[in-house]
mmCIF file of C-alpha atoms in Angstrom:
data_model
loop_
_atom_site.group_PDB
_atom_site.id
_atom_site.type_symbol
_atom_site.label_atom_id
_atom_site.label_comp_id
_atom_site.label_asym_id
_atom_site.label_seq_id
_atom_site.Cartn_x
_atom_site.Cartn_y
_atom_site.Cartn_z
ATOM 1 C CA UNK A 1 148.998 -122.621 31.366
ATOM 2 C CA UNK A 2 146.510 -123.191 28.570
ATOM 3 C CA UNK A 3 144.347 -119.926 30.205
ATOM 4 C CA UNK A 4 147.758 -117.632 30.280
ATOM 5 C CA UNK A 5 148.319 -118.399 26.640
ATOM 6 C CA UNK A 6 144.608 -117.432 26.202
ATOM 7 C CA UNK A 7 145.013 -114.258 27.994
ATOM 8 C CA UNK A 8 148.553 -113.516 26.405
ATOM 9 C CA UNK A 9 146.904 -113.590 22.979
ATOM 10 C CA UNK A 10 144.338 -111.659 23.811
ATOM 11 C CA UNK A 11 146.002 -108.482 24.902
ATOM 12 C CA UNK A 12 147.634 -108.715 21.893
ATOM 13 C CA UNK A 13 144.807 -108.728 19.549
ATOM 14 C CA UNK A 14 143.542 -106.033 21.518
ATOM 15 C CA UNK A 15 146.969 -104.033 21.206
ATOM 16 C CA UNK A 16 146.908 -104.679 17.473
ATOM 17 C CA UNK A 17 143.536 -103.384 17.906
ATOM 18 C CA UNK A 18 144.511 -100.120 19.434
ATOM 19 C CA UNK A 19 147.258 -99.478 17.367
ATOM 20 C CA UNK A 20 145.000 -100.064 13.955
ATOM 21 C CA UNK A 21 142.499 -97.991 15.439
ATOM 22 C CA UNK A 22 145.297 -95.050 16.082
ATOM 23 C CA UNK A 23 146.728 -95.362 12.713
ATOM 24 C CA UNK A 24 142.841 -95.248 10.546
ATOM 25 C CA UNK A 25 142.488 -92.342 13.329
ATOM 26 C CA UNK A 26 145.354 -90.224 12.365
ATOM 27 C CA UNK A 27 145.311 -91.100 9.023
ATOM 28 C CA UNK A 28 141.240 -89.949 8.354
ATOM 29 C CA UNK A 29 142.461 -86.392 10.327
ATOM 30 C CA UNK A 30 145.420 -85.718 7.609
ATOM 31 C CA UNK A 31 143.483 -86.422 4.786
ATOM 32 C CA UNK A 32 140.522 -84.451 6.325
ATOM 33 C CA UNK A 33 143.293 -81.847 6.467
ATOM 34 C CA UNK A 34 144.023 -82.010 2.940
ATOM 35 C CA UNK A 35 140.635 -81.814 1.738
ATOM 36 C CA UNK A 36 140.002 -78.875 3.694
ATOM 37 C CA UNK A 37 142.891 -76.862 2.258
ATOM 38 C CA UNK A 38 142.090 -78.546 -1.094
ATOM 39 C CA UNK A 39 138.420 -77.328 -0.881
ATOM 40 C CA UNK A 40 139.714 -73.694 0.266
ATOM 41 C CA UNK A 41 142.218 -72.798 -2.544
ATOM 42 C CA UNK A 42 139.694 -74.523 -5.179
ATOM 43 C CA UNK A 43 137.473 -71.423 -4.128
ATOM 44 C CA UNK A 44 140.027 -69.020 -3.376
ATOM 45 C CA UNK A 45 140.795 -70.093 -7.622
ATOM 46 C CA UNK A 46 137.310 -70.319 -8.611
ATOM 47 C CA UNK A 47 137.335 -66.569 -6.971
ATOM 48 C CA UNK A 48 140.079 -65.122 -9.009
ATOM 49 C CA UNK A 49 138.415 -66.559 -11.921
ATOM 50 C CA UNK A 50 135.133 -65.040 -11.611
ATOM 51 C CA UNK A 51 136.744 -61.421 -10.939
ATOM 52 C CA UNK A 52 138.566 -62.117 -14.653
ATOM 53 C CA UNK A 53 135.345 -63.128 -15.872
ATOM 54 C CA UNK A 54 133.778 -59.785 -14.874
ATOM 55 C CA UNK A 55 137.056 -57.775 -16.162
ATOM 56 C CA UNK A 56 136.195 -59.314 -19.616
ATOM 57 C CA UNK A 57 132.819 -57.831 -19.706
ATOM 58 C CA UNK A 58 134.088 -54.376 -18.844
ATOM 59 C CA UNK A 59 136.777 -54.695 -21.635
ATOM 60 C CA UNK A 60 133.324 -55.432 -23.601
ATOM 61 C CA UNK A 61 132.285 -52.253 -22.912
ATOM 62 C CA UNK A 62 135.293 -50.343 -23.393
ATOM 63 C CA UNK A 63 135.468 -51.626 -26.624
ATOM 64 C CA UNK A 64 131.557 -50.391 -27.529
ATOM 65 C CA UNK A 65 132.782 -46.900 -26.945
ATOM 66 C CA UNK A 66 130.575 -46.787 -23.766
ATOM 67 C CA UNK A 67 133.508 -45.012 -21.859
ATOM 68 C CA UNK A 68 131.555 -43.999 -19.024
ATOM 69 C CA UNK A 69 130.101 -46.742 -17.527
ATOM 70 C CA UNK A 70 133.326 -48.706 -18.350
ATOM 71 C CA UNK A 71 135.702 -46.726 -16.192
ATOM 72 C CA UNK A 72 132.843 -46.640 -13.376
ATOM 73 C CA UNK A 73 132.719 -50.444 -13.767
ATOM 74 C CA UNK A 74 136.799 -50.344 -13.299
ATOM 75 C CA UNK A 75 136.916 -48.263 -10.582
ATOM 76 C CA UNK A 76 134.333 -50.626 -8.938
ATOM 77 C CA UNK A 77 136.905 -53.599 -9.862
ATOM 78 C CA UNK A 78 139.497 -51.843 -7.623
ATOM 79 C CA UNK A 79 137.861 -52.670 -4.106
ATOM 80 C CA UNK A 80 139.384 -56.349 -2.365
ATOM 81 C CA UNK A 81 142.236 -57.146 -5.225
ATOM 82 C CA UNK A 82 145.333 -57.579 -4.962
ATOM 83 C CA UNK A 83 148.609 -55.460 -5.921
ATOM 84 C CA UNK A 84 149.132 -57.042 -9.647
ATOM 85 C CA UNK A 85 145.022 -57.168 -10.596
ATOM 86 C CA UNK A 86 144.627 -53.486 -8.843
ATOM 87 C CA UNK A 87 147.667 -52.431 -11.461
ATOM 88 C CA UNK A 88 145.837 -54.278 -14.704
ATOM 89 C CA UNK A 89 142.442 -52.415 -13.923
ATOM 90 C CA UNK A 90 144.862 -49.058 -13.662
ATOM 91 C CA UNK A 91 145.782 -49.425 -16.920
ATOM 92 C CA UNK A 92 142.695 -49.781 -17.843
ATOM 93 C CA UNK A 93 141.103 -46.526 -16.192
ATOM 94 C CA UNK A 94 144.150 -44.801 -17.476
ATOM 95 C CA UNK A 95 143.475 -46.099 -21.124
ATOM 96 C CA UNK A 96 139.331 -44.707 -20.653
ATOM 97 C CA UNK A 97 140.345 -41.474 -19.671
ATOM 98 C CA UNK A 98 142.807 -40.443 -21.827
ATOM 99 C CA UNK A 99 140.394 -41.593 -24.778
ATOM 100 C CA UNK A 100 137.277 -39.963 -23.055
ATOM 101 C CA UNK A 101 139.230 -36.577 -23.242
ATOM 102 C CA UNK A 102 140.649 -36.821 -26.640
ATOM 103 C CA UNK A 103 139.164 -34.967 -29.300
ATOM 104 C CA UNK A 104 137.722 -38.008 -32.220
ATOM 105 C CA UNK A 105 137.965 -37.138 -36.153
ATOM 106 C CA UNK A 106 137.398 -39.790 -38.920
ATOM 107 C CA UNK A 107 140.321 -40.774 -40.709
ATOM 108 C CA UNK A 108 134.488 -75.785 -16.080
ATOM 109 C CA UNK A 109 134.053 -78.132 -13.492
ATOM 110 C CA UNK A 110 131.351 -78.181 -10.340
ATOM 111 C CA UNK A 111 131.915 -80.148 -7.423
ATOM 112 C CA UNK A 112 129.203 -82.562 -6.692
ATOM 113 C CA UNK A 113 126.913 -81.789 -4.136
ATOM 114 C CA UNK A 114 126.735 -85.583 -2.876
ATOM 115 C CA UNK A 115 130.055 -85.778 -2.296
ATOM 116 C CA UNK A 116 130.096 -82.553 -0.544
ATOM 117 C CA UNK A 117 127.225 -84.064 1.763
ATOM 118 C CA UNK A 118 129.502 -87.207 2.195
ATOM 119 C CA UNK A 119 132.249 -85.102 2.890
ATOM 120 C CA UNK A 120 130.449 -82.974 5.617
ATOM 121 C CA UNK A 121 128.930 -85.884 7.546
ATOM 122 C CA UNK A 122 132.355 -87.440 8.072
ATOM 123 C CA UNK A 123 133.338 -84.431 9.457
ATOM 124 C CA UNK A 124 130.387 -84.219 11.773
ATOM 125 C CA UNK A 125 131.471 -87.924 12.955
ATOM 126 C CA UNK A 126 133.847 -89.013 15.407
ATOM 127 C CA UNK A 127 134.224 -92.520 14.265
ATOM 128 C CA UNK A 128 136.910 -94.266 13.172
ATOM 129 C CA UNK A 129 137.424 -94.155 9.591
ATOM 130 C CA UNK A 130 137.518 -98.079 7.215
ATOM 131 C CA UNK A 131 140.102 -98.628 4.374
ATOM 132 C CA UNK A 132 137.427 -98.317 2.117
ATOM 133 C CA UNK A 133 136.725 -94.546 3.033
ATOM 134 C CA UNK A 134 140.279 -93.916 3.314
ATOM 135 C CA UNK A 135 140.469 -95.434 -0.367
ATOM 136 C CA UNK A 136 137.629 -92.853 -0.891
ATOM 137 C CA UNK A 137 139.325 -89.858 0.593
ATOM 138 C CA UNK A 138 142.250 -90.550 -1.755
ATOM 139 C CA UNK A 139 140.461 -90.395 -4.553
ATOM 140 C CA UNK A 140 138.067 -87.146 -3.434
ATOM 141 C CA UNK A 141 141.975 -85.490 -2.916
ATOM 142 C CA UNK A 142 143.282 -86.897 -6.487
ATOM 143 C CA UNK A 143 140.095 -85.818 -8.024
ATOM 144 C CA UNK A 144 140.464 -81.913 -6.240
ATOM 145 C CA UNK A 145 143.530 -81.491 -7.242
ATOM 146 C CA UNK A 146 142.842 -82.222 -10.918
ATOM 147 C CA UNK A 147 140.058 -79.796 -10.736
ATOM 148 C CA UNK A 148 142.458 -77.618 -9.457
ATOM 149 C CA UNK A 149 144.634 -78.187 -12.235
ATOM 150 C CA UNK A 150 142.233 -77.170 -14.353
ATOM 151 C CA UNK A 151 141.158 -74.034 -13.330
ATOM 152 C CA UNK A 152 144.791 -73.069 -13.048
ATOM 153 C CA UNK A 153 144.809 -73.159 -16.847
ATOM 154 C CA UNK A 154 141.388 -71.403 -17.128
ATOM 155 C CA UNK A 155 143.091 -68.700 -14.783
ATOM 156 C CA UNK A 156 145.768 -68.489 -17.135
ATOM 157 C CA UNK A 157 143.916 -67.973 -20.540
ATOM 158 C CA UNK A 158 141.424 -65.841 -19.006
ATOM 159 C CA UNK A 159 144.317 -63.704 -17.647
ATOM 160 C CA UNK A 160 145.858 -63.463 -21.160
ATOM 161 C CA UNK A 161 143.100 -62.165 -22.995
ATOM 162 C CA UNK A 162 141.762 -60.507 -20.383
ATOM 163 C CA UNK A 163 144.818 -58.585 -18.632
ATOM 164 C CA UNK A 164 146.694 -58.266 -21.341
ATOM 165 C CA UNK A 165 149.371 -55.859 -21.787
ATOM 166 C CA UNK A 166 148.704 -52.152 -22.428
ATOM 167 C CA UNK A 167 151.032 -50.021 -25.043
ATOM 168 C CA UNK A 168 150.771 -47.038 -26.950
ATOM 169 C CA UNK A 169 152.511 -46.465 -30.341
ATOM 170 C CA UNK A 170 151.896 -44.748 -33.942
ATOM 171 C CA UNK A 171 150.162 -46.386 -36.562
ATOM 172 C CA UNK A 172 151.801 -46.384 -40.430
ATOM 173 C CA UNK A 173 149.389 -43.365 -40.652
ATOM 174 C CA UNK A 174 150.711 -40.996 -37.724
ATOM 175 C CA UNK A 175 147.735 -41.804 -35.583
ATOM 176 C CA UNK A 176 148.024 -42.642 -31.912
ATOM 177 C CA UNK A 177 146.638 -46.330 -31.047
ATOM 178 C CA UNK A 178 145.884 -47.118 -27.346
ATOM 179 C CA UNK A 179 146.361 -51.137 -27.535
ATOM 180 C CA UNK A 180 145.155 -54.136 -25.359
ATOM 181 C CA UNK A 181 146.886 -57.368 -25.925
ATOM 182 C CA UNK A 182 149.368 -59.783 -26.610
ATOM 183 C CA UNK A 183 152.445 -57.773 -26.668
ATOM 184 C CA UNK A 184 156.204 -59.380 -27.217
ATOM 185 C CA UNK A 185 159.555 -57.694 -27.662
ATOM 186 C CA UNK A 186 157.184 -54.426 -26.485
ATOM 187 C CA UNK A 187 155.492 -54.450 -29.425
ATOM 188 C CA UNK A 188 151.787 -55.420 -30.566
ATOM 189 C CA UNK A 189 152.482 -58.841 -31.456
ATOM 190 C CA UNK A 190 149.329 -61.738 -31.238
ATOM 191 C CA UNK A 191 145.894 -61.000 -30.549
ATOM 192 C CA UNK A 192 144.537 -57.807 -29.225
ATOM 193 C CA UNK A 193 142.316 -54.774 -29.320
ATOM 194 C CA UNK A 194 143.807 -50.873 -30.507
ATOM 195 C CA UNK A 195 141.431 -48.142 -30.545
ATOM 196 C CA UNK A 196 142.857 -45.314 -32.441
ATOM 197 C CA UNK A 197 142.321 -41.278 -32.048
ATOM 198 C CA UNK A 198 140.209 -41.067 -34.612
ATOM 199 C CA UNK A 199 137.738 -42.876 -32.690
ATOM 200 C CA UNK A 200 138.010 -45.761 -34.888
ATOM 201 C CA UNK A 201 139.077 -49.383 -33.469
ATOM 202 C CA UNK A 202 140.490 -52.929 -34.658
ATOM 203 C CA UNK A 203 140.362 -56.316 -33.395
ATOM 204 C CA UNK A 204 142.342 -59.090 -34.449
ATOM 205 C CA UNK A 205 145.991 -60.170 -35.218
ATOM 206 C CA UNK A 206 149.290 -57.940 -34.771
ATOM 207 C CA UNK A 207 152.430 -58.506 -35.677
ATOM 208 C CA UNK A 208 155.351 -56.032 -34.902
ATOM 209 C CA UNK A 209 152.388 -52.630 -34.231
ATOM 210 C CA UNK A 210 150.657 -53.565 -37.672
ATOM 211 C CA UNK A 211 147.572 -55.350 -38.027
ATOM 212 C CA UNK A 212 148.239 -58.364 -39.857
ATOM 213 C CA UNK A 213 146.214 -61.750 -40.357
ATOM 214 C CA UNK A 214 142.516 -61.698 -39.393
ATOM 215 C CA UNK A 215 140.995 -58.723 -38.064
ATOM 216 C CA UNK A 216 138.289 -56.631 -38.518
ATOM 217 C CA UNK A 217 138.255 -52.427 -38.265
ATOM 218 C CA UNK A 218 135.432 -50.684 -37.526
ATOM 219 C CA UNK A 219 134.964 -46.976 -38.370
ATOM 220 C CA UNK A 220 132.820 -44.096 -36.485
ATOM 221 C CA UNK A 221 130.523 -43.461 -38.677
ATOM 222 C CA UNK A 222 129.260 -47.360 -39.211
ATOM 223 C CA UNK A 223 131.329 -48.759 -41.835
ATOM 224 C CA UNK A 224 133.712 -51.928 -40.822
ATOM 225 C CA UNK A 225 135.636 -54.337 -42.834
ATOM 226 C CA UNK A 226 136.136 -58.133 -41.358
ATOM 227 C CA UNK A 227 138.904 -60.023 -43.564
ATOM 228 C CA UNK A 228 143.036 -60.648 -43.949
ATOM 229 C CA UNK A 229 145.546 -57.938 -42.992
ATOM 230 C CA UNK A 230 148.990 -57.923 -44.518
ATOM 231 C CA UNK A 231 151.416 -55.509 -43.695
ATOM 232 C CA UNK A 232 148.935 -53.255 -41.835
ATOM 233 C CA UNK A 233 146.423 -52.777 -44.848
ATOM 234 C CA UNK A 234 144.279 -54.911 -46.335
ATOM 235 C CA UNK A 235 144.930 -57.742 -47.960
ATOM 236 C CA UNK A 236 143.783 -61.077 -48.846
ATOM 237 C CA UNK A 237 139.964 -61.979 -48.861
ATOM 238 C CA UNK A 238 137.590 -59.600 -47.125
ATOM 239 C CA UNK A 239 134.040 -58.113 -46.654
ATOM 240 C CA UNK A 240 133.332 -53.927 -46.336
ATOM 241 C CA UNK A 241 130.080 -53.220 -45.416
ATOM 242 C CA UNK A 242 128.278 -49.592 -45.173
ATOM 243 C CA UNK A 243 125.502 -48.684 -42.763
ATOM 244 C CA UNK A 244 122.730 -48.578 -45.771
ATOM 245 C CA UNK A 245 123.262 -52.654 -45.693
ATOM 246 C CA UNK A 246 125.543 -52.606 -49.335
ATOM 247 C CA UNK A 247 129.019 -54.618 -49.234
ATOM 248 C CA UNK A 248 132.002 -55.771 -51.293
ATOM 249 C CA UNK A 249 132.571 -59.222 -50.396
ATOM 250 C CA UNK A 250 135.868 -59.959 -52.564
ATOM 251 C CA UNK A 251 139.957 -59.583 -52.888
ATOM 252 C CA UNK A 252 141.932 -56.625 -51.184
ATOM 253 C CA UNK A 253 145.681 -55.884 -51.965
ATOM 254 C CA UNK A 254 147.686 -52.671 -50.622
ATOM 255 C CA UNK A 255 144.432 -51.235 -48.965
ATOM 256 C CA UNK A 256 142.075 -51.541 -52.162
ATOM 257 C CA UNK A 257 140.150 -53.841 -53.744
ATOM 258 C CA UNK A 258 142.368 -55.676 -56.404
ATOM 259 C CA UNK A 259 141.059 -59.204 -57.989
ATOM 260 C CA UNK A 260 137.719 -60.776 -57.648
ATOM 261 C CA UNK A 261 134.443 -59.389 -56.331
ATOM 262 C CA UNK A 262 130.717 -58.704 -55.814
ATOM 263 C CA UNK A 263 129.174 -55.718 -54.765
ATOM 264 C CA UNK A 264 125.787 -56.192 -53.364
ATOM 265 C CA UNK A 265 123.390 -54.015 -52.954
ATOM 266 C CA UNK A 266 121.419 -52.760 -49.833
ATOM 267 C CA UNK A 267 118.362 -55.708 -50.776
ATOM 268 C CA UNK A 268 121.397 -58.266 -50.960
ATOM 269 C CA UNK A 269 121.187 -57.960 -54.953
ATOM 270 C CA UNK A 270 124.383 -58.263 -56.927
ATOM 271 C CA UNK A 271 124.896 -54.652 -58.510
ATOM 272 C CA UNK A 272 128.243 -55.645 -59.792
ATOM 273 C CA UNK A 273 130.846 -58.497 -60.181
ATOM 274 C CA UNK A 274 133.849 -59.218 -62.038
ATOM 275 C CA UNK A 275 137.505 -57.660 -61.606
ATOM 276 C CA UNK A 276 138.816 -55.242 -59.366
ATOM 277 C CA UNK A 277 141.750 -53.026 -59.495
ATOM 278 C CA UNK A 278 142.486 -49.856 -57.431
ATOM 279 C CA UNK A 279 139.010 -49.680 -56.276
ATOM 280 C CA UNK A 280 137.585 -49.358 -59.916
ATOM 281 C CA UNK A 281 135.690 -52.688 -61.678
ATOM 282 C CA UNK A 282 137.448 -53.049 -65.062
ATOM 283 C CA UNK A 283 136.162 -56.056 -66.252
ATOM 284 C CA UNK A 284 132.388 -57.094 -65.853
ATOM 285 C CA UNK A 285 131.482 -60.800 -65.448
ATOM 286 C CA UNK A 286 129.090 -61.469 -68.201
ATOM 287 C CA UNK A 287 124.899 -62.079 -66.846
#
């Protein structure tokens, strides 16, 4: 009797055995599983973001003037993307060509490699897996998926500043401006880039198709300004600098420079400082 109850108990331990072993078996393959398709859409992300990345230094490019070797670097963009990046980079190679044949006058996270090793040789093993690698594999998946996470928001900012919308419109002086941005209500509104017929360009803040906030215009023939926009003209505190190395550091109002400044020579002497109005200094700060 004694040897039954022996034998009784142990096909039961071995049963329990069996069906413990099943359930660590099972349960290693799904999360296996999930850290395969985990692993896969991390680089199909990782992907996506690098192909942004390289969009952003084409939009570089564009925005040096170098028009050629920005729409061959688009068209080059257009091979293996999908329907919605394909019709960004369009708008792009639309936007070079129709400025290349206008006439121009002046007016984070890395996945360790050890863990990748770790991950491969339980792959390569048919054993069954212990609660403390299960406890493991839980935490690789929690820790993919907040990468994941992540990269989704990268994606997201990269995408807004670098496929941004693209408009056309007249500025408050009749000339055409191809812009690259932020756009709301179908108008220039946020950050973005415009580069007018004249050749010139601007980079900065919009609101409502006028630059206003921080920006800075440049001009063809060298000169640029970097300050505050109000209303589309300039306004605030700003610098204008000329290609012989002078520049008015100072106040701006209504386009001009109204209030206090220095002008500074090409040797970074002061030539003159004091008060500003209409472009003219009518009142000298004493040496």
């Amino acid at each position: 009797m004694k040897r039954k109850s022996i034998k009784i108990l142990t096909y039961v331990a071995l049963a329990i055995s069996i069906a413990l072993a099943a359930y660590y078996f099972f349960r290693t393959q799904s999360l296996k599983n999930k850290v395969e398709s985990s692993n896969e859409e991390l680089a199909q992300i990782l992907e996506n973001v690098e192909k942004q990345q390289q969009i952003l230094s084409i939009d570089s490019i564009l925005i040096e003037g170098d028009y050629s070797a920005a729409l061959k670097a688009y068209e080059k963009q257009l091979e293996g993307v999908n329907d919605e990046e394909a019709e960004a980079i369009r708008k792009r190679i639309r936007l070079v060509q129709s400025l290349m044949y206008e006439p121009q006058t002046k007016v984070e996270s890395d996945t360790d490699s050890v863990t990748l090793a770790y991950i491969d040789s339980l792959e390569q093993s048919t054993r069954i897996a212990t609660p403390e690698e299960i406890r493991q594999y839980d935490s690789l998946s929690f820790a993919l998926r907040k990468v994941k996470v992540q990269v989704n928001n990268l994606q997201r900012q990269l995408r807004q500043k670098s496929f941004g919308q693209y408009i056309t419109f007249k500025s408050s002086k009749g000339s055409t401006v191809h812009y690259v941005g932020q756009v709301k209500e179908g108008k220039a509104n946020g950050t973005g880039v415009a580069l007018l017929k004249t050749g010139s360009r601007y980079e900065g803040e919009w609101k409502n198709n006028q630059r206003h906030g921080e920006g800075a215009f440049y001009w063809p023939d060298g000169e640029y300004y970097k300050g505050e926009y109000r209303n589309d003209k300039r306004h605030g505190e700003g610098t204008y600098y000329w290609p012989n190395g002078e520049k008015f550091v100072g106040q701006w109002a209504n386009d001009g420079r109204n209030g206090r400044g220095i002008f500074y020579g090409a040797d970074g002497d002061v030539v003159a400082s004091g008060i500003w109005k209409d472009d003219e200094l009518v009142e000298v700060d004493e040496k």
